[in-house]
PDB file of C-alpha atoms in Angstrom:
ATOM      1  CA  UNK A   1      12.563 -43.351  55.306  1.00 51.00           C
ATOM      2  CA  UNK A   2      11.803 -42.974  51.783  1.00 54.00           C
ATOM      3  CA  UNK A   3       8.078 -40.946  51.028  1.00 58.00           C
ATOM      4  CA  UNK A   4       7.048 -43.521  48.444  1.00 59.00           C
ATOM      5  CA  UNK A   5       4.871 -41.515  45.821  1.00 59.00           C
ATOM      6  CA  UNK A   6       1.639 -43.770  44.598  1.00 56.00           C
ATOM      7  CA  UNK A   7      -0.442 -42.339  41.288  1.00 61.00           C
ATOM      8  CA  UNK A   8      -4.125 -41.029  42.103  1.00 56.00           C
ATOM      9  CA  UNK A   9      -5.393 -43.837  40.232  1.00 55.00           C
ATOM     10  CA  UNK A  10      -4.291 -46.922  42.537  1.00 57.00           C
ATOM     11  CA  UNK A  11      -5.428 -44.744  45.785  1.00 55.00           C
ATOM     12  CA  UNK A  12      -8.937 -44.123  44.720  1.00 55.00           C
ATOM     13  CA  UNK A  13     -11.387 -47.196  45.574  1.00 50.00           C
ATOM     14  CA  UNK A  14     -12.714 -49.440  43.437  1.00 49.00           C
ATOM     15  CA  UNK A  15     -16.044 -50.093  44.888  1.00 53.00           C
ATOM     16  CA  UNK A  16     -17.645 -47.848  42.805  1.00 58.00           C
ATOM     17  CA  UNK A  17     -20.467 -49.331  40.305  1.00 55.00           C
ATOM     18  CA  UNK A  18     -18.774 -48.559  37.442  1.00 62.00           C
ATOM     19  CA  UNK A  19     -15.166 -48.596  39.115  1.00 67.00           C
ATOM     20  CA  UNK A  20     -14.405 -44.726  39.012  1.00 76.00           C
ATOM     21  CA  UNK A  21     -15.269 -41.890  41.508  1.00 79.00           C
ATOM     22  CA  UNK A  22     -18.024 -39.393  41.221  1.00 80.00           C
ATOM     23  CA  UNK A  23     -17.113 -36.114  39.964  1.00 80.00           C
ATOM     24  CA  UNK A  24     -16.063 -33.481  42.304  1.00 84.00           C
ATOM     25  CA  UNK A  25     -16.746 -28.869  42.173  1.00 86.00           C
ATOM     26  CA  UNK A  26     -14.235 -26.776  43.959  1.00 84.00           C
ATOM     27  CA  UNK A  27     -15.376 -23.385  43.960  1.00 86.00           C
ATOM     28  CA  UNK A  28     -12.483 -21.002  44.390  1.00 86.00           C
ATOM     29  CA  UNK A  29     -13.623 -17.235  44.413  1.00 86.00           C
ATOM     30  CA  UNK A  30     -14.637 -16.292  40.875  1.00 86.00           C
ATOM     31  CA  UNK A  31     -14.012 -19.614  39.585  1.00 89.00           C
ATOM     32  CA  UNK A  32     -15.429 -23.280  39.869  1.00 86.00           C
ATOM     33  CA  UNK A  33     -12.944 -26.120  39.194  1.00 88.00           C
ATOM     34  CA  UNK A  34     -14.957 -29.531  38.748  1.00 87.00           C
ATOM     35  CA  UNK A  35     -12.884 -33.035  38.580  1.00 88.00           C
ATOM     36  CA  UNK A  36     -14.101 -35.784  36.789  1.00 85.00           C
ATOM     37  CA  UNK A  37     -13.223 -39.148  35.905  1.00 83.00           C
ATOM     38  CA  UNK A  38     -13.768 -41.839  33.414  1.00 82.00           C
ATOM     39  CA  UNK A  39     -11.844 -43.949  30.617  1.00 83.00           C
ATOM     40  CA  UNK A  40      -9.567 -43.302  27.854  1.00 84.00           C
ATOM     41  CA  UNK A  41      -9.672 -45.215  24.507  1.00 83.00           C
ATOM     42  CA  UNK A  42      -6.663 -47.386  25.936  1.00 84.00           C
ATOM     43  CA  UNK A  43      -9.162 -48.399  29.002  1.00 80.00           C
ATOM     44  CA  UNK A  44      -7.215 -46.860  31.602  1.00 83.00           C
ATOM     45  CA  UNK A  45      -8.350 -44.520  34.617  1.00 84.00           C
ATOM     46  CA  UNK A  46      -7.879 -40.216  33.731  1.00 86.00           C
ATOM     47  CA  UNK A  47      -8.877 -37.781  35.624  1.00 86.00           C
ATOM     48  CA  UNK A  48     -10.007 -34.344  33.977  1.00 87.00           C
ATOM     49  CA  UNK A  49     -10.285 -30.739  35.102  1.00 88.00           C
ATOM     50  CA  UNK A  50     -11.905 -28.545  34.079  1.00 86.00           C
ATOM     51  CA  UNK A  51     -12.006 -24.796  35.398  1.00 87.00           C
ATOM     52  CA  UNK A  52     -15.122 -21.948  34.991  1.00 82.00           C
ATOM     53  CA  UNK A  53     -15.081 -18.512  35.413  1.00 86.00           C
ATOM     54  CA  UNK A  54     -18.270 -17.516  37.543  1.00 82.00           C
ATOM     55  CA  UNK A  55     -19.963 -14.801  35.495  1.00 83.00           C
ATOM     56  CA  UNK A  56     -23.553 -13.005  36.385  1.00 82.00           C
ATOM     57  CA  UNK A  57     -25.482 -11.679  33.414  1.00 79.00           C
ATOM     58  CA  UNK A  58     -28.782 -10.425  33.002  1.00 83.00           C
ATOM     59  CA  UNK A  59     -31.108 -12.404  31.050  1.00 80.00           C
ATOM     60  CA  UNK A  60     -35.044 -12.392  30.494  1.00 84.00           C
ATOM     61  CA  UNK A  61     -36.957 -13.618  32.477  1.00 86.00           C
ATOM     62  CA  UNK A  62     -38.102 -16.580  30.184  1.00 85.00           C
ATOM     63  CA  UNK A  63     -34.427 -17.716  30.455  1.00 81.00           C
ATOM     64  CA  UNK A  64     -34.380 -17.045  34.002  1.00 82.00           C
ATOM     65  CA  UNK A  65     -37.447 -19.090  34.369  1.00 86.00           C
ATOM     66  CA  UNK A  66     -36.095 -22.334  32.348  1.00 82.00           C
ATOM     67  CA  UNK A  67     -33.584 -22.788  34.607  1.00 80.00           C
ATOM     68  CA  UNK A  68     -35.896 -23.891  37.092  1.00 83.00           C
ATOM     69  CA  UNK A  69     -37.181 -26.561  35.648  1.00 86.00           C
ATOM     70  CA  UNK A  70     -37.220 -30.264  36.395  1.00 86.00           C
ATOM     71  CA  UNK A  71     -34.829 -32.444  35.039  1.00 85.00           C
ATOM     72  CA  UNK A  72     -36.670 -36.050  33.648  1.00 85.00           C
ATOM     73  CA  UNK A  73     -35.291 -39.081  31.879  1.00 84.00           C
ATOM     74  CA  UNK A  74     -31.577 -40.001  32.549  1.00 81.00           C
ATOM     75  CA  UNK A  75     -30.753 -36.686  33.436  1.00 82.00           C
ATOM     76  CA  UNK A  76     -32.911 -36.345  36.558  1.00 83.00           C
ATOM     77  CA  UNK A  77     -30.197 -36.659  39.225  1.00 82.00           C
ATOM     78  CA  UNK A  78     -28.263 -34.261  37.643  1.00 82.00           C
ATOM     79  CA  UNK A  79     -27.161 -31.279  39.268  1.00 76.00           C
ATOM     80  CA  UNK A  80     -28.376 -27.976  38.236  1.00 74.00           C
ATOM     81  CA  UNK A  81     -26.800 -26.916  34.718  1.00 73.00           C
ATOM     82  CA  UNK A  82     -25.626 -28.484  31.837  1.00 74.00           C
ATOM     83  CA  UNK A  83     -23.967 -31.717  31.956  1.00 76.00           C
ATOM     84  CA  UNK A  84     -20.657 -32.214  30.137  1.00 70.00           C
ATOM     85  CA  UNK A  85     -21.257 -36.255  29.020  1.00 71.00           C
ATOM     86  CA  UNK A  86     -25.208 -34.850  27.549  1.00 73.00           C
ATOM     87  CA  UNK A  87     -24.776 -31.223  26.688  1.00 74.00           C
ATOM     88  CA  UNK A  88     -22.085 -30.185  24.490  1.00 71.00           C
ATOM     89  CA  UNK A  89     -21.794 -26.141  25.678  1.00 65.00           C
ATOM     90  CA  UNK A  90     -20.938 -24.512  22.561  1.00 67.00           C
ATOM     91  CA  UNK A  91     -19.700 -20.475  22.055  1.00 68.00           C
ATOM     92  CA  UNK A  92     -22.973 -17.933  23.351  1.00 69.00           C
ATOM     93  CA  UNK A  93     -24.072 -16.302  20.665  1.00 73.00           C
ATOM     94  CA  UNK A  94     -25.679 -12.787  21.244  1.00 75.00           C
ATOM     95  CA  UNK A  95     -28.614 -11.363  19.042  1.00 76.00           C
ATOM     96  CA  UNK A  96     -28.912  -7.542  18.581  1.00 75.00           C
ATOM     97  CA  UNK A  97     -32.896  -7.264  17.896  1.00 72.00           C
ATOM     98  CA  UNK A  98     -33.452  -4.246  16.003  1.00 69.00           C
ATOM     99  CA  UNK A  99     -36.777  -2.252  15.069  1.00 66.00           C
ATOM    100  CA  UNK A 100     -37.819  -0.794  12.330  1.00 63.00           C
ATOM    101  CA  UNK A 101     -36.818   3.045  13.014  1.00 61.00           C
ATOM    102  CA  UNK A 102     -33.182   1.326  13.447  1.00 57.00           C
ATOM    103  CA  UNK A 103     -33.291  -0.557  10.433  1.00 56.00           C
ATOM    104  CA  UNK A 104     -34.110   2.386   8.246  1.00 57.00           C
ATOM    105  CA  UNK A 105     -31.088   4.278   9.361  1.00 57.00           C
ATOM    106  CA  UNK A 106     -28.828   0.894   8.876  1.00 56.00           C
ATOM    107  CA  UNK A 107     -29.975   1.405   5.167  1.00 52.00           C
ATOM    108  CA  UNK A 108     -27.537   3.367   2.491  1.00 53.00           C
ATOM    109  CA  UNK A 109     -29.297   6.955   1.745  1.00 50.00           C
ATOM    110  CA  UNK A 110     -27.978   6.274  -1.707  1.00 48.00           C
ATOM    111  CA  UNK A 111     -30.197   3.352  -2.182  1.00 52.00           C
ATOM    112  CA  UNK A 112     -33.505   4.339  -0.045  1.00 51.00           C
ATOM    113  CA  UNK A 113     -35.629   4.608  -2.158  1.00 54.00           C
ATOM    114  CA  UNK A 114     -34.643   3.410  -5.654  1.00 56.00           C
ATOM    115  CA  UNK A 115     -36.962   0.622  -7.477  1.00 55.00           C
ATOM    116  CA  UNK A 116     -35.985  -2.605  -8.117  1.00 63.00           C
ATOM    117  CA  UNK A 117     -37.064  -2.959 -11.418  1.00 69.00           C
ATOM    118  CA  UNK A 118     -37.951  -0.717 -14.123  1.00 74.00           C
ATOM    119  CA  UNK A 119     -40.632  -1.583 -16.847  1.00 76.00           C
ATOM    120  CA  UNK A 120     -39.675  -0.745 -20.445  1.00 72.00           C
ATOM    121  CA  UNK A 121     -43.408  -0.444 -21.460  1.00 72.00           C
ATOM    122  CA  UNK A 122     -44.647   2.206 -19.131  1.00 71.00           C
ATOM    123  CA  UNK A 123     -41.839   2.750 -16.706  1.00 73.00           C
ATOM    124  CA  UNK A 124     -43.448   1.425 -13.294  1.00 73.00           C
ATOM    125  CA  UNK A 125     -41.066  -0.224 -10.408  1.00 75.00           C
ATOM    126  CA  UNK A 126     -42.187  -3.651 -11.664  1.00 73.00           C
ATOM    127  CA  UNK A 127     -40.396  -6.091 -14.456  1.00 77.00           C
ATOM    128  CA  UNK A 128     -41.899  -5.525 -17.961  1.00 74.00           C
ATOM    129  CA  UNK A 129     -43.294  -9.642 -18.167  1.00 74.00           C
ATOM    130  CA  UNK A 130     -45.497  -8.565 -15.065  1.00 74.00           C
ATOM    131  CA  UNK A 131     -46.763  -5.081 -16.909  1.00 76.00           C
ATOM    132  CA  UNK A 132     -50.654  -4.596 -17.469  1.00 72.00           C
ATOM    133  CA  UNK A 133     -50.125  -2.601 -20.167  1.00 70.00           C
ATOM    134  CA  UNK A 134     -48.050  -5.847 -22.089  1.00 73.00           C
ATOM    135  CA  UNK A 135     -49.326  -6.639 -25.501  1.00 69.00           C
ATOM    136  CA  UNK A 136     -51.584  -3.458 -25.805  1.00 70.00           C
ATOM    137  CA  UNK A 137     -50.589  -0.816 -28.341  1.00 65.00           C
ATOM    138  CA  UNK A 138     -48.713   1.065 -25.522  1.00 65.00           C
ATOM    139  CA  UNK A 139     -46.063  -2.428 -25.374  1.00 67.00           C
ATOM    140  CA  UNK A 140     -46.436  -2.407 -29.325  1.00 69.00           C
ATOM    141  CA  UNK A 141     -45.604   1.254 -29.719  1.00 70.00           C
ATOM    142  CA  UNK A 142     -42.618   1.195 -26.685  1.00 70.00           C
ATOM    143  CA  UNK A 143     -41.011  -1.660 -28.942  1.00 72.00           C
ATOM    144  CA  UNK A 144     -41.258   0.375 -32.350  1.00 69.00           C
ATOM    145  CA  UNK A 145     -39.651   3.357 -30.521  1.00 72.00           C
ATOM    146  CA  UNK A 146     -37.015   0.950 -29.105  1.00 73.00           C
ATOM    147  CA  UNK A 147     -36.579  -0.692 -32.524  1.00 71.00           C
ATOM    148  CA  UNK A 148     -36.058   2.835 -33.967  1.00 68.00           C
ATOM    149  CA  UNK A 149     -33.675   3.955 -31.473  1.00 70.00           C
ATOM    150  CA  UNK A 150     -30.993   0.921 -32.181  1.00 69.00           C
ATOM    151  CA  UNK A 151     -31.702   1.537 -36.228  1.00 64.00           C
ATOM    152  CA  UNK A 152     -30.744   4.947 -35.137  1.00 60.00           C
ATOM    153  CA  UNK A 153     -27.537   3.599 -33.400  1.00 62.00           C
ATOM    154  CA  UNK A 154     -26.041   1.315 -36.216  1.00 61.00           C
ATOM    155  CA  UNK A 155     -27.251   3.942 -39.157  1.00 54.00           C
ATOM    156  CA  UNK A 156     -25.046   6.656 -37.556  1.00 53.00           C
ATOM    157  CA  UNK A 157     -22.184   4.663 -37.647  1.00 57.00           C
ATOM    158  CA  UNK A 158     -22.337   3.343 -41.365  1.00 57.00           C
ATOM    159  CA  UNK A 159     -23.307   6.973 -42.360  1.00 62.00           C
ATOM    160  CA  UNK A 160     -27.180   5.919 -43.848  1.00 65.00           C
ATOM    161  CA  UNK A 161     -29.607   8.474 -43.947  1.00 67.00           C
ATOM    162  CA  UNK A 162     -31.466   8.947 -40.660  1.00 65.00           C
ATOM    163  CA  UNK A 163     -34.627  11.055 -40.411  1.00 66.00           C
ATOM    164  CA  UNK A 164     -34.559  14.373 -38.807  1.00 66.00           C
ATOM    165  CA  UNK A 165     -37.460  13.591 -35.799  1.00 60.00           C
ATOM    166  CA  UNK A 166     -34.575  10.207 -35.007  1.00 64.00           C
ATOM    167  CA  UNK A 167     -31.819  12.281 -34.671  1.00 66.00           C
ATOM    168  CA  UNK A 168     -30.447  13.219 -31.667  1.00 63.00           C
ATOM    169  CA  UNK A 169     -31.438  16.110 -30.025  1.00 59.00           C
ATOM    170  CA  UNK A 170     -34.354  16.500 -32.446  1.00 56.00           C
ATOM    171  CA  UNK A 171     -38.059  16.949 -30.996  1.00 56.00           C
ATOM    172  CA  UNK A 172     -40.314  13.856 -32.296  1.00 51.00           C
ATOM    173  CA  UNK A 173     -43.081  14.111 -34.845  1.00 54.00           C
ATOM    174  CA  UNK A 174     -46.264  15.436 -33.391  1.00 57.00           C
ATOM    175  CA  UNK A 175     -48.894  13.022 -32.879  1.00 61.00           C
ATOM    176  CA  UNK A 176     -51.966  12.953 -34.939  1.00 66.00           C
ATOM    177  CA  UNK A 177     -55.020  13.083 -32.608  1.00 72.00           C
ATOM    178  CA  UNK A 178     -57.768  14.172 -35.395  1.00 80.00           C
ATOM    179  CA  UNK A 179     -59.212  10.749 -35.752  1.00 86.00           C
ATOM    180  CA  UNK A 180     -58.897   9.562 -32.265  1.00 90.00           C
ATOM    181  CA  UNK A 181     -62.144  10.010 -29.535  1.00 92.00           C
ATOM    182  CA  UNK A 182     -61.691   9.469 -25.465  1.00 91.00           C
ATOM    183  CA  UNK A 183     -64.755   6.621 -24.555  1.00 92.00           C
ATOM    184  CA  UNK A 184     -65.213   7.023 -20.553  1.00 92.00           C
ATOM    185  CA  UNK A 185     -67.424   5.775 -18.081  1.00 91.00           C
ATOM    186  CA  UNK A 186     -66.348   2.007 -18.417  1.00 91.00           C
ATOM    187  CA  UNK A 187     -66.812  -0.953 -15.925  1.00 90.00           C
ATOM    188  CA  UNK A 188     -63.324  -2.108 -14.358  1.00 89.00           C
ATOM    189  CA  UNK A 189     -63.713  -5.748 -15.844  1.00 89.00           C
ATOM    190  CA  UNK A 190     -63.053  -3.804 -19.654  1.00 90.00           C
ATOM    191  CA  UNK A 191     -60.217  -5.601 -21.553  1.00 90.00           C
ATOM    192  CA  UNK A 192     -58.692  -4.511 -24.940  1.00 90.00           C
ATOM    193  CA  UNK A 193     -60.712  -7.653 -26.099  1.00 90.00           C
ATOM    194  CA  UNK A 194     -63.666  -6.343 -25.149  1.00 89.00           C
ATOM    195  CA  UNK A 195     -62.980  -2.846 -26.488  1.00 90.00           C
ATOM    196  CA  UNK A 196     -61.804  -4.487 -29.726  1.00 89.00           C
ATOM    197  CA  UNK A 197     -64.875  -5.724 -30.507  1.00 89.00           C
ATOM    198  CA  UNK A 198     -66.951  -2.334 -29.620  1.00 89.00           C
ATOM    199  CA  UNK A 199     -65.633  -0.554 -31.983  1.00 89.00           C
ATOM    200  CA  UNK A 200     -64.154  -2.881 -34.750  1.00 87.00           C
ATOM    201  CA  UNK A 201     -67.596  -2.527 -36.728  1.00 87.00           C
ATOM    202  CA  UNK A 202     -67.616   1.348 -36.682  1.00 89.00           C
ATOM    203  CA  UNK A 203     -64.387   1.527 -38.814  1.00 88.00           C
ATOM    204  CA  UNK A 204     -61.056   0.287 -38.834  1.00 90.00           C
ATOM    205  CA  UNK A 205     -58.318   1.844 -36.480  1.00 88.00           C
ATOM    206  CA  UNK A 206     -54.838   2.186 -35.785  1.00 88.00           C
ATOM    207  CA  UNK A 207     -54.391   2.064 -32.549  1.00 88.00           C
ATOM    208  CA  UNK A 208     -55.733   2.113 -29.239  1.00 88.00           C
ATOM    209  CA  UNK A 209     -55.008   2.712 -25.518  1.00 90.00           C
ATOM    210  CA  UNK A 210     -57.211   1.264 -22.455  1.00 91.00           C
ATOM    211  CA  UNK A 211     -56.165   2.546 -19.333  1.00 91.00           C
ATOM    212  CA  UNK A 212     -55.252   0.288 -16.343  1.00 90.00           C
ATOM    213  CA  UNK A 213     -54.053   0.766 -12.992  1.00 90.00           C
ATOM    214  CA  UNK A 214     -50.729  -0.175 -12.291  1.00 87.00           C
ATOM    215  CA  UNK A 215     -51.563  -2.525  -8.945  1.00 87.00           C
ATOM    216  CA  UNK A 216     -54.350  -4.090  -9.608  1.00 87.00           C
ATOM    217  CA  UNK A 217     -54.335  -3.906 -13.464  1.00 87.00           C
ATOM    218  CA  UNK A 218     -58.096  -2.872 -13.617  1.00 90.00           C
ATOM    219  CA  UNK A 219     -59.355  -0.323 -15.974  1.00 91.00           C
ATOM    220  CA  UNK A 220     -59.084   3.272 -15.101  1.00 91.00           C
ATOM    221  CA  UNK A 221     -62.816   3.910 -16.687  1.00 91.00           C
ATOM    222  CA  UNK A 222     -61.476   5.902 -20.018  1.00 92.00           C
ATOM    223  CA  UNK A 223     -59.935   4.505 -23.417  1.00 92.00           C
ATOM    224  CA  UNK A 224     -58.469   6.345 -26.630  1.00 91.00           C
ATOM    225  CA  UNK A 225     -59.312   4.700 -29.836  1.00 91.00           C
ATOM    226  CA  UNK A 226     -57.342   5.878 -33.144  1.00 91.00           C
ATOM    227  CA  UNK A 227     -59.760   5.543 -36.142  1.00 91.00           C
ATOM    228  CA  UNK A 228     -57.899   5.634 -39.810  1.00 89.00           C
ATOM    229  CA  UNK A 229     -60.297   7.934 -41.017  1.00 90.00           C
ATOM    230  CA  UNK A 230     -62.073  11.111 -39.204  1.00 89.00           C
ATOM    231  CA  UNK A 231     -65.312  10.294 -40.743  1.00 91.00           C
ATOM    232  CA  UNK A 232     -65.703   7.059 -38.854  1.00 90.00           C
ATOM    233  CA  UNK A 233     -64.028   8.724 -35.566  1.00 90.00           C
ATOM    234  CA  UNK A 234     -67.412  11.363 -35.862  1.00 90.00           C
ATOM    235  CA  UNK A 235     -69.005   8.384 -36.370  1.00 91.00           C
ATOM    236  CA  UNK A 236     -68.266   6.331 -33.026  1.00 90.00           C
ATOM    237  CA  UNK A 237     -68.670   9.259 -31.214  1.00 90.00           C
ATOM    238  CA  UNK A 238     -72.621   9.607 -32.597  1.00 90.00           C
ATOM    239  CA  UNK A 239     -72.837   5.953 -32.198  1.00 90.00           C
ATOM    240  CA  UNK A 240     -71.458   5.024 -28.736  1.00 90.00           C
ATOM    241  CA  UNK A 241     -72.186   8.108 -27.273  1.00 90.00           C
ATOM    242  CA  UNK A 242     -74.852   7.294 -24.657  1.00 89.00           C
ATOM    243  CA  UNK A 243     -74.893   3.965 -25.519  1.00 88.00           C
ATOM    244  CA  UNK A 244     -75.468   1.719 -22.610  1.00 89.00           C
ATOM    245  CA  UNK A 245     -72.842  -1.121 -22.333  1.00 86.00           C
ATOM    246  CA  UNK A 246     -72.061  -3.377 -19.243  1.00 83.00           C
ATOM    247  CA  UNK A 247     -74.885  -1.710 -17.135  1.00 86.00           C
ATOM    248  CA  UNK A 248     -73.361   1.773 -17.646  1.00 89.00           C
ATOM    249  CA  UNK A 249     -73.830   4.347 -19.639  1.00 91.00           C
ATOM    250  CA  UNK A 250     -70.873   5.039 -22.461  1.00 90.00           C
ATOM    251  CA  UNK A 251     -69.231   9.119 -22.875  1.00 91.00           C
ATOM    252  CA  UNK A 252     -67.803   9.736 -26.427  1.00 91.00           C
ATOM    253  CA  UNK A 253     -65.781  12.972 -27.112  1.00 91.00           C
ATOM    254  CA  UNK A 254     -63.221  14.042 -29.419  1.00 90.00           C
ATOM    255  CA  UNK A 255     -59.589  13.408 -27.823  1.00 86.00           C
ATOM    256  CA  UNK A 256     -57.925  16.531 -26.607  1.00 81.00           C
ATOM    257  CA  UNK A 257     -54.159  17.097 -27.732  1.00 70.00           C
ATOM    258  CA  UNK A 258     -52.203  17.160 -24.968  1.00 61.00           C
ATOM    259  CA  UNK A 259     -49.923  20.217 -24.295  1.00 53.00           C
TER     260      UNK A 259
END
């Protein structure tokens, strides 16, 4: 007689709530083979295996301890682990934590080290519209040097006359510190406003220069004043000398040249 072969779908039973089996594990050494069934798009009965390699890995112990919990909601029958019609089980993805120590040797030796930014005005590792020092007479001075280093540039190639100090290789004029005078002992709120208007009435000046600290952009405590004549330089120095000014007590000298 005949072995009459019947499909898997007409032998399972049909008194199931939903009219298909439960799913089914088969664990087979290193591996776990679980068979499931439901319906295709064309409303007909498939089965599906699906086959996992058993692997044992050492995780922390927060891990370790989450996979104890309770299940709740819909998912509270469930069997332990993910299930495959809730939890889509994507590709692990492993994270190397590293410290500090190990992130400095990670970094190029060629770059360790080198600033970000340099200013133009007085060459800190910060950009030049975050300077201190911007629109004092050190920005207005580092702009006519600039300016005279591009005139410099075009003038040598249309063969105008350039000056000896601008010419390259050639040591810059000396600067003229015989009218300037070193105030010190100032309060950290001091602005170029403020020194402006201490010393405008003594006689006029060329320049001036208050010092600031790079971080913070408070004043250092000292400030060089250029006056256009000598006679009123001797003069601020027998005026402000002494004189008391923001609850301290002002020190006038004549600027030393600097070597």
């Amino acid at each position: 007689m005949k072995t009459t072969i019947t499909s898997w779908a007409d032998e399972v039973e049909a008194d199931y709530v939903d009219g298909l089996p439960p799913s089914k594990e088969h664990l087979d050494g290193d591996y776990k083979h679980v068979t499931e069934y439901k319906f295709n798009d064309e409303g007909k009965k498939v089965k599906v295996v699906r086959s996992f390699k058993i692997e044992k890995k050492i995780v922390s112990r927060a891990v370790a301890k989450r996979r104890n919990w309770t299940k709740f909601g819909d998912s509270k029958l469930d069997k332990p682990g993910p299930n495959s019609y809730t939890t889509k089980v994507a590709d692990e993805i492993l994270m190397n934590y590293m410290g500090s120590k190990d992130f400095e040797h990670t970094q190029d030796p060629l770059d360790a080290g080198k600033p970000i930014a340099k200013c133009r005005i007085c060459n800190g590792e910060h950009w030049s519209v975050k300077c201190p020092y911007k629109g004092t007479s050190m920005d207005i001075e580092s702009k006519a040097i600039a300016a005279a280093t591009a005139a410099v540039g075009e003038t040598s190639k249309t063969g105008k006359y350039v000056p000896p100090f601008l010419k390259e290789g050639a040591k810059g004029r000396e600067r003229d510190d015989s009218s300037a005078v070193r105030i010190s002992n100032l309060s950290e709120s001091m602005t170029e406003d403020d020194l402006e208007e201490l010393v405008k009435k003594i006689g006029p000046h060329t320049k001036m220069y208050l010092a600031r600290e790079k971080n913070s952009g408070l004043c250092k405590g000292f400030a060089y004043v250029h006056f256009k004549y000598r006679k009123d330089a001797a003069e601020a120095i027998e005026i402000l000398n002494g004189h008391g000014y923001d609850h301290l007590i002002l020190s006038v000298e004549w600027s030393k040249p600097q070597n």
